Amino acid sequence: MSLKLIGRPLAPLVERLARLSSLDDADREKLMALPHTLRTVGPSTHLVRDGDRAEACWLLLSGFAYRYKITGEGARQIVSIHIPGEFVDLQNSLLTVADHSVQTLSEAEVAVVPRQALRDLVLANPAIARALWVDTLIDASIFREWVVNVGRRHSRARVAHLLCELCLRLEAAGLSRGRRYELPMTQEQLADAVGLTSVHVNRVLKQLAEEGLIRRDRRSIIIEDWNRMRDTGDFNERYLHHDPQRLAAP
Amino acid sequence: MSLKLIGRPLAPLVERLARLSSLDDADREKLMALPHTLRTVGPSTHLVRDGDRAEACWLLLSGFAYRYKITGEGARQIVSIHIPGEFVDLQNSLLTVADHSVQTLSEAEVAVVPRQALRDLVLANPAIARALWVDTLIDASIFREWVVNVGRRHSRARVAHLLCELCLRLEAAGLSRGRRYELPMTQEQLADAVGLTSVHVNRVLKQLAEEGLIRRDRRSIIIEDWNRMRDTGDFNERYLHHDPQRLAAP
DNA sequence: CGTCGCATTGATGGAGGTCAAAGAGTGTGG
DNA sequence: CCACACTCTTTGACCTCCATCAATGCGACG
């Protein structure tokens, strides 16, 4: 269902990109004017399915989503979690067939941007092209960190690392209150993000809570002791590249 | 040490990018004319170190390299393996500080491209910008598959998957003879790429060889039975996006 | 011919998986 | 307002895959 939202619906995207790369007012206007359709979708809605032909790019305006793949044995691995303001499949603009699926975690407002519109915008605006490229590079950096997380860290560290990452990303987007944030994920989904089982994630969370590193309140996470979480999660935020990237303008 | 190589040293890059995205003759010429310094470096040479300020991008012209991170506990995770024609750290063009290290596996010829030269080229040439963006998107796709590999596959499948991936990538680059290719990696390095120990990788390789799926000859891998390797590695090449991406020109 | 790095093999242990059941939170319909 | 249904969380018992530790083998190279 299409619906009109107030004002400038794409603002979260523009703010995000402007944090990553310098954009002048004209660039921002052009981004805001990107043709799109707004939709509100429920939790567990598939936005993209593995194997789909790419037709549009989905931009998350509110709510959470995740990308995942299913192995031949039927196991699911979540490869990324997305927060408002992020494109969940920017690759659809240029690659022809989706190599993974995208599903919402919560109810979400999304903007559907036709693939061609994005290509045209990028072709005509080098600064926007650069901003989107930076976005893709940071995405890739996060994937690399996830490879390390599931490949070489113990269960405690994996879970702590993920919780630290989400906390900082939400903070950068202005979506957390202090060290507390909503995390609308089941323990099974958390498990699929860190390559463990839900049973084990449950034990790890329990232990982290008992030791006073975190507190859990329904689907909220409160990081009680950031320093110890950082240590047990072997977390170094450099890979998020949140430091200002705005170098001398093009 | 800088040295002059014959003809058009950047040709492997141009060929690779042209496979990924449409480039006209003018674009190709501009890429070929990218300012750079050629160097020949020995095996185990660090091209980038985690934490370095990005000054240049390294392009592999011959030989192999890999990117890795070290955890707080000192474990290494290899996050990607690179073959000739690939940029090993395109992100250096736009991100300011390296979040991982890059090291050669074998002796290698590399081109060092000043970061600013690449930025300028991209800013002035949308088609080249697009090609490099596609390159980054495919890189990211491979990282995602690696997350799945270390997160959700058993040891046999992990190793088989990696061997399948390298085979196809080398084939696409015209660097394998049939199903045989040189793989200048120790079993410890293989282990760090798939999140296992070298001891276990050794046992897996032995088993794959005993069952007739592969043959090993020094540092060469021969895939004897592609179909069974594909099955045991749960390998689906779609994520490599080797299918022609050349859609209607910009 | 020694030595150095890597591969190979065996023995043992543990982190995390699997299986199964009970508990808790939330929503719904009577 | 309660009963029950459904999903998710929690906990316990047991087991397996892979890590760890420790030798030994072996090929390349000075």
XYZ file of C-alpha atoms (C1' of nucleotides) in Angstrom:
560
model
C 0.000 0.000 0.000
C 1.396 3.367 -1.052
C 0.936 6.296 1.259
C 1.999 9.903 1.453
C 4.221 10.736 4.358
C 4.808 14.205 5.650
C 7.603 16.420 4.490
C 10.796 14.896 3.264
C 10.662 11.169 3.675
C 14.168 10.520 2.357
C 15.771 12.777 4.960
C 17.177 9.872 7.018
C 19.123 8.687 3.979
C 20.445 12.127 3.132
C 21.595 12.663 6.690
C 23.337 9.331 6.718
C 25.143 9.895 3.440
C 26.104 13.420 4.410
C 27.784 11.996 7.491
C 29.845 9.709 5.276
C 30.833 11.977 2.433
C 30.577 15.659 1.652
C 27.374 16.626 -0.126
C 26.446 20.169 -1.035
C 22.915 21.514 -0.922
C 22.265 20.764 -4.580
C 23.309 17.127 -4.068
C 21.061 16.851 -1.056
C 18.136 18.232 -2.974
C 18.680 15.791 -5.792
C 18.794 12.917 -3.348
C 15.623 14.116 -1.669
C 13.994 14.276 -5.079
C 14.854 10.685 -5.918
C 11.714 9.061 -7.319
C 10.347 6.540 -4.879
C 7.277 4.877 -3.475
C 6.660 4.790 0.249
C 5.317 1.672 1.883
C 4.701 0.458 5.377
C 5.290 -3.249 5.817
C 4.817 -5.592 8.735
C 7.474 -7.592 10.562
C 8.942 -10.604 8.762
C 8.131 -9.163 5.358
C 10.461 -10.212 2.600
C 11.761 -7.230 0.648
C 14.071 -9.244 -1.583
C 14.370 -12.952 -2.154
C 17.521 -14.762 -3.133
C 17.439 -15.213 -6.886
C 15.087 -12.327 -7.601
C 15.841 -10.145 -10.561
C 16.753 -6.750 -9.206
C 14.105 -4.162 -10.006
C 14.397 -1.652 -7.218
C 16.437 -0.716 -4.196
C 14.867 -0.745 -0.775
C 15.626 2.037 1.602
C 14.761 1.598 5.241
C 13.203 4.735 6.740
C 12.096 3.274 10.047
C 12.303 -0.155 11.612
C 14.885 -2.899 11.283
C 15.716 -5.424 8.599
C 18.303 -8.090 7.985
C 19.924 -9.851 5.078
C 20.491 -13.584 5.127
C 21.371 -16.660 3.154
C 20.256 -20.251 3.563
C 22.772 -23.064 3.138
C 22.098 -26.283 1.285
C 21.517 -27.943 4.655
C 18.842 -25.410 5.481
C 20.792 -23.406 8.029
C 20.337 -19.656 8.001
C 23.152 -17.172 8.316
C 22.265 -13.554 8.824
C 24.913 -11.471 7.092
C 23.861 -8.010 8.165
C 21.380 -6.062 10.219
C 20.052 -2.741 9.007
C 18.808 0.307 10.808
C 16.793 3.281 9.595
C 18.438 5.434 6.948
C 20.259 2.541 5.333
C 19.823 1.077 1.901
C 19.353 -2.633 2.437
C 20.339 -3.673 -1.033
C 22.140 -0.961 -2.847
C 23.679 -3.680 -4.960
C 20.383 -4.106 -6.727
C 21.123 -0.889 -8.547
C 23.931 -2.512 -10.502
C 23.945 -6.272 -10.060
C 21.264 -8.162 -11.897
C 20.243 -10.996 -9.594
C 19.961 -10.938 -5.813
C 22.382 -13.318 -4.121
C 20.608 -13.249 -0.762
C 17.292 -12.389 0.857
C 16.220 -9.357 2.841
C 13.528 -9.474 5.480
C 12.158 -6.952 7.967
C 12.554 -7.578 11.679
C 9.911 -5.122 12.799
C 7.209 -3.113 11.182
C 9.032 -0.769 8.864
C 8.562 2.156 6.567
C 10.477 1.690 3.375
C 11.055 3.663 0.208
C 11.236 1.696 -3.004
C 13.611 3.380 -5.419
C 13.566 2.216 -9.041
C 16.930 0.870 -9.994
C 17.164 3.040 -13.077
C 16.479 6.236 -11.153
C 19.395 5.499 -8.864
C 21.676 4.690 -11.765
C 20.741 7.901 -13.542
C 21.270 9.994 -10.434
C 24.673 8.485 -9.834
C 25.744 8.860 -13.433
C 24.974 12.568 -13.389
C 26.248 13.403 -9.907
C 29.767 12.389 -8.982
C 29.440 13.518 -5.385
C 26.390 11.341 -4.886
C 28.120 8.483 -6.637
C 30.979 8.901 -4.239
C 28.726 8.959 -1.200
C 27.024 5.746 -2.278
C 30.358 4.155 -3.002
C 31.550 5.088 0.485
C 28.364 3.546 1.829
C 29.142 0.323 -0.030
C 32.733 0.350 1.195
C 31.606 0.659 4.790
C 29.088 -2.105 4.255
C 31.935 -4.271 3.032
C 34.038 -3.335 6.032
C 31.279 -4.503 8.334
C 31.032 -7.799 6.442
C 34.748 -8.313 6.945
C 34.392 -7.755 10.652
C 31.562 -10.282 10.705
C 33.767 -12.831 8.971
C 36.255 -12.338 11.803
C 33.501 -12.502 14.390
C 32.073 -15.832 13.292
C 35.412 -17.205 12.147
C 37.672 -16.516 15.093
C 35.856 -15.377 18.201
C 34.372 -17.436 21.002
C 30.682 -17.361 21.697
C 30.820 -14.727 24.439
C 32.851 -12.392 22.300
C 30.650 -12.916 19.248
C 27.519 -11.927 21.041
C 29.137 -9.026 22.870
C 30.643 -7.795 19.623
C 27.307 -7.751 17.868
C 25.654 -5.896 20.732
C 28.437 -3.317 20.750
C 28.213 -2.816 17.002
C 24.479 -2.241 17.049
C 24.770 0.151 19.959
C 27.282 2.349 18.158
C 25.507 2.270 14.832
C 22.222 3.252 16.428
C 23.950 5.966 18.381
C 25.520 7.376 15.220
C 22.075 7.445 13.660
C 20.649 9.145 16.736
C 18.463 6.167 17.574
C 19.627 5.073 21.003
C 19.051 6.564 24.395
C 22.424 6.346 26.071
C 23.493 2.729 26.089
C 19.976 1.432 25.724
C 18.330 0.428 22.493
C 15.467 -1.581 21.103
C 16.581 -4.790 19.432
C 13.592 -6.492 17.853
C 15.364 -9.807 17.315
C 14.654 -13.215 18.747
C 17.532 -15.165 20.220
C 17.291 -17.470 17.239
C 17.895 -14.537 14.936
C 20.778 -13.354 17.077
C 22.168 -16.871 16.882
C 21.920 -16.864 13.101
C 23.806 -13.582 13.024
C 26.731 -14.856 15.079
C 26.872 -18.460 13.859
C 25.685 -20.115 17.069
C 22.487 -21.838 18.233
C 19.727 -20.038 20.037
C 20.266 -22.233 23.070
C 23.838 -21.134 23.322
C 23.062 -17.480 22.702
C 20.599 -17.708 25.555
C 23.281 -18.991 27.906
C 25.718 -16.310 26.797
C 23.190 -13.514 27.280
C 22.331 -14.877 30.683
C 25.973 -14.918 31.660
C 26.606 -11.401 30.351
C 23.622 -10.213 32.386
C 24.705 -12.070 35.531
C 28.120 -10.476 35.302
C 26.561 -7.044 35.011
C 27.737 -6.290 31.491
C 24.257 -5.920 30.062
C 20.676 -5.791 31.199
C 17.754 -7.080 29.213
C 14.264 -5.704 29.314
C 11.944 -7.434 26.887
C 13.484 -6.640 23.516
C 15.638 -3.837 24.844
C 19.339 -4.129 25.478
C 21.057 -1.930 28.039
C 24.814 -1.981 28.027
C 25.642 -1.540 31.684
C 29.395 -1.625 31.436
C 30.625 -0.443 28.088
C 34.304 -0.974 28.815
C 33.910 -4.566 29.825
C 31.582 -5.226 26.903
C 34.112 -3.687 24.577
C 36.786 -5.942 26.018
C 34.834 -9.164 26.034
C 33.564 -8.427 22.522
C 37.067 -7.567 21.291
C 35.333 -4.563 19.834
C 37.175 -1.799 18.013
C 34.841 0.565 16.251
C 37.340 1.635 13.638
C 35.778 -0.695 11.079
C 32.544 1.279 11.258
C 34.342 4.305 9.820
C 32.136 6.655 11.775
C 34.922 9.211 12.051
C 34.267 12.106 9.718
C 35.069 11.129 6.160
C 34.352 14.599 4.870
C 37.670 15.446 3.369
C 38.264 18.376 1.080
C 35.336 18.537 -1.269
C 35.769 16.954 -4.687
C 62.079 -0.603 -6.385
C 60.291 0.885 -9.363
C 60.671 -0.729 -12.718
C 59.338 -0.275 -16.201
C 57.308 -3.132 -17.494
C 56.514 -3.721 -21.098
C 53.490 -2.327 -22.809
C 50.382 -1.710 -20.794
C 50.867 -2.872 -17.278
C 47.351 -2.027 -16.116
C 45.745 -4.209 -18.778
C 44.727 -6.944 -16.295
C 42.690 -4.403 -14.352
C 41.037 -2.966 -17.419
C 40.081 -6.420 -18.651
C 38.627 -7.292 -15.293
C 36.576 -4.143 -14.998
C 35.384 -4.414 -18.574
C 34.037 -7.865 -17.729
C 32.045 -6.360 -14.885
C 30.664 -3.201 -16.407
C 30.553 -1.651 -19.848
C 33.526 0.563 -20.633
C 34.087 2.260 -23.954
C 37.494 2.739 -25.530
C 37.958 6.187 -24.039
C 37.261 4.852 -20.553
C 39.722 2.049 -21.065
C 42.384 4.442 -22.205
C 41.869 6.635 -19.184
C 42.157 3.645 -16.906
C 45.325 2.515 -18.660
C 46.705 6.017 -18.181
C 46.088 5.997 -14.428
C 49.255 7.277 -12.768
C 50.989 4.496 -10.914
C 54.271 3.040 -9.824
C 55.147 -0.552 -10.598
C 56.858 -2.696 -8.007
C 57.814 -6.297 -7.633
C 57.568 -7.549 -4.070
C 58.436 -10.836 -2.444
C 56.087 -13.256 -0.720
C 54.771 -12.267 2.712
C 55.217 -8.573 1.987
C 52.789 -6.294 3.763
C 51.117 -3.881 1.372
C 48.837 -2.333 3.976
C 48.820 -2.579 7.739
C 45.779 -2.264 9.924
C 45.650 1.293 11.175
C 47.690 2.803 8.337
C 46.541 6.074 6.924
C 45.447 5.369 3.377
C 47.813 6.936 0.860
C 47.504 4.714 -2.170
C 45.609 1.786 -3.599
C 47.391 -1.428 -4.428
C 46.567 -3.216 -7.592
C 47.737 -6.795 -8.054
C 49.112 -7.440 -11.527
C 50.556 -10.877 -10.874
C 50.736 -13.132 -7.853
C 48.375 -13.596 -4.917
C 47.583 -11.589 -1.818
C 45.190 -11.758 1.081
C 43.524 -9.455 3.529
C 43.284 -10.321 7.189
C 42.525 -9.122 10.674
C 43.985 -10.173 14.008
C 41.692 -10.570 17.007
C 42.505 -9.386 20.501
C 43.461 -12.951 21.351
C 45.967 -13.000 18.528
C 44.026 -15.223 16.155
C 44.156 -14.370 12.489
C 41.167 -14.404 10.180
C 41.791 -14.077 6.491
C 38.858 -12.175 5.012
C 39.681 -12.399 1.329
C 42.120 -13.784 -1.165
C 43.085 -11.792 -4.225
C 44.185 -12.796 -7.674
C 45.852 -10.813 -10.462
C 43.853 -7.925 -11.873
C 42.176 -7.112 -8.564
C 42.511 -4.054 -6.411
C 43.317 -5.327 -2.970
C 42.174 -2.249 -1.131
C 40.033 -0.055 -3.261
C 38.597 1.309 -0.060
C 41.790 3.218 0.509
C 40.651 5.588 -2.183
C 37.866 6.924 0.015
C 38.200 5.706 3.588
C 40.903 7.310 5.631
C 42.321 4.575 7.832
C 42.852 0.932 6.944
C 40.768 -1.429 9.063
C 42.751 -4.526 8.147
C 46.073 -5.650 6.735
C 47.021 -6.846 3.268
C 49.886 -9.213 2.626
C 51.211 -10.993 -0.438
C 51.112 -14.770 -0.608
C 53.605 -15.134 -3.421
C 56.021 -12.907 -5.220
C 53.846 -10.316 -6.877
C 53.908 -7.417 -9.277
C 51.834 -4.568 -7.999
C 50.872 -1.123 -9.180
C 50.646 1.567 -6.558
C 47.966 4.079 -7.507
C 47.878 7.361 -5.596
C 44.590 7.734 -3.845
C 43.961 11.185 -5.275
C 44.506 10.023 -8.851
C 41.827 7.405 -8.430
C 39.431 9.874 -6.857
C 39.955 12.347 -9.670
C 39.472 9.721 -12.340
C 36.253 8.541 -10.778
C 34.921 12.029 -10.304
C 35.383 12.836 -13.966
C 34.274 9.502 -15.435
C 30.926 8.111 -14.402
C 31.395 4.864 -16.317
C 34.640 4.177 -14.511
C 33.039 5.123 -11.225
C 30.325 2.639 -11.970
C 32.780 -0.114 -12.829
C 34.662 0.398 -9.579
C 31.436 0.481 -7.657
C 30.417 -2.812 -9.245
C 33.796 -4.178 -8.241
C 33.168 -3.116 -4.654
C 29.682 -4.605 -4.700
C 31.022 -7.949 -5.846
C 33.723 -7.798 -3.217
C 31.001 -7.288 -0.655
C 29.028 -10.206 -2.066
C 32.037 -12.456 -1.612
C 32.425 -11.290 1.989
C 28.807 -12.196 2.635
C 29.355 -15.657 1.281
C 32.389 -16.001 3.515
C 30.298 -15.040 6.527
C 27.987 -17.901 5.610
C 30.912 -20.225 5.033
C 32.531 -19.738 8.417
C 29.252 -19.201 10.227
C 27.137 -22.094 9.078
C 29.069 -24.747 7.179
C 30.915 -27.775 8.500
C 34.629 -28.124 8.025
C 34.456 -30.261 4.867
C 32.094 -27.851 3.182
C 34.105 -24.804 4.214
C 37.266 -26.077 2.639
C 35.530 -27.382 -0.468
C 33.714 -24.090 -0.869
C 36.904 -22.080 -0.765
C 38.576 -24.341 -3.304
C 35.582 -24.056 -5.642
C 35.523 -20.290 -5.340
C 39.179 -19.891 -6.154
C 38.877 -22.237 -9.102
C 36.076 -20.250 -10.676
C 37.618 -16.872 -10.004
C 40.905 -17.937 -11.530
C 39.101 -19.417 -14.481
C 37.205 -16.173 -15.064
C 40.513 -14.340 -15.021
C 42.005 -16.849 -17.451
C 44.489 -18.105 -14.881
C 43.663 -21.774 -14.479
C 44.313 -24.711 -16.708
C 41.094 -26.674 -16.640
C 40.332 -27.550 -13.034
C 43.932 -27.165 -11.933
C 45.441 -24.102 -10.354
C 48.354 -22.925 -8.283
C 47.410 -22.089 -4.723
C 50.418 -20.649 -2.910
C 48.897 -20.980 0.555
C 49.998 -23.024 3.516
C 47.424 -25.115 5.301
C 47.653 -22.667 8.161
C 46.618 -19.858 5.830
C 43.803 -21.943 4.424
C 42.720 -22.604 7.983
C 42.694 -18.895 8.767
C 40.542 -18.296 5.715
C 37.889 -20.821 6.728
C 37.963 -20.400 10.500
C 39.514 -23.767 11.362
C 42.917 -24.986 12.561
C 45.643 -26.123 10.213
C 45.485 -29.595 11.727
C 41.864 -29.924 10.843
C 42.289 -28.480 7.370
C 44.944 -31.087 6.820
C 42.565 -33.864 7.738
C 39.831 -32.452 5.531
C 42.135 -32.106 2.533
C 43.352 -35.637 3.063
C 39.813 -36.931 3.132
C 38.769 -34.967 0.039
C 41.770 -36.430 -1.774
C 41.086 -39.978 -0.568
C 37.537 -39.721 -1.832
C 38.750 -38.585 -5.217
C 37.276 -35.100 -5.112
C 40.592 -33.329 -5.405
C 44.228 -34.100 -6.034
C 47.100 -32.189 -4.530
C 50.456 -31.701 -6.138
C 52.741 -29.495 -4.067
C 50.935 -26.176 -4.029
C 48.631 -27.074 -6.901
C 45.026 -28.052 -6.503
C 43.311 -30.239 -9.089
C 39.571 -30.556 -8.771
C 38.964 -34.093 -9.939
C 35.230 -34.198 -9.538
C 33.662 -30.786 -9.877
C 30.118 -31.920 -9.262
C 30.873 -33.638 -6.007
C 33.036 -30.724 -4.884
C 30.241 -28.354 -5.708
C 27.873 -30.467 -3.649
C 30.106 -30.975 -0.638
C 31.062 -27.288 -0.689
C 27.422 -26.215 -1.022
C 28.780 -24.004 -3.747
C 26.589 -21.821 -5.905
C 28.589 -19.415 -8.010
C 25.841 -16.850 -8.303
C 27.409 -14.706 -5.601
C 30.484 -14.201 -7.782
C 28.339 -12.315 -10.299
C 30.444 -13.539 -13.172
C 27.496 -13.524 -15.513
C 27.693 -10.604 -17.896
C 26.718 -7.414 -16.077
C 26.997 -5.355 -19.222
C 23.505 -4.008 -19.485
C 22.511 -1.214 -21.783
C 25.266 1.361 -21.660
C 24.777 4.344 -19.360
C 73.876 -33.264 5.548
C 71.601 -30.487 8.671
C 67.887 -27.464 9.486
C 63.890 -25.044 8.789
C 59.220 -24.586 7.589
C 55.363 -27.153 6.583
C 52.531 -31.397 6.435
C 50.913 -35.323 8.739
C 49.233 -38.212 12.387
C 47.668 -39.690 17.040
C 45.622 -38.880 21.597
C 42.779 -36.195 24.463
C 39.624 -32.455 25.809
C 36.229 -28.839 25.633
C 33.187 -25.366 23.522
C 29.214 -25.423 21.701
C 25.541 -28.405 19.365
C 21.498 -31.344 19.909
C 17.496 -33.003 22.054
C 13.888 -32.416 25.069
C 10.988 -30.272 28.263
C 9.317 -26.662 31.099
C 8.475 -21.678 31.851
C 7.092 -17.021 30.595
C 5.052 -13.409 27.878
C 1.439 -11.941 24.684
C -2.612 -12.121 22.224
C -7.253 -13.879 21.377
C -11.685 -15.585 21.745
C -15.322 -17.156 24.640
C -11.743 -11.679 32.841
C -10.079 -16.003 32.197
C -8.468 -20.044 29.300
C -5.646 -21.557 25.945
C -2.681 -21.080 22.162
C 1.292 -19.651 20.244
C 5.893 -18.034 20.199
C 9.965 -17.272 22.450
C 13.025 -18.090 26.423
C 15.191 -20.865 29.692
C 17.254 -24.931 31.577
C 19.217 -29.668 31.849
C 21.492 -33.856 30.001
C 24.260 -35.662 26.748
C 27.257 -35.811 22.655
C 30.130 -34.413 18.673
C 33.028 -31.805 15.972
C 36.861 -29.596 16.007
C 40.696 -27.587 18.973
C 44.722 -28.543 21.420
C 48.935 -30.717 22.358
C 52.648 -33.279 20.871
C 55.383 -36.056 17.833
C 57.071 -37.457 13.614
C 57.699 -37.082 8.633
C 59.405 -34.795 4.723
C 60.889 -31.774 1.054
C 63.663 -27.680 -0.154
C 67.632 -25.284 0.199
C 71.989 -23.558 1.922
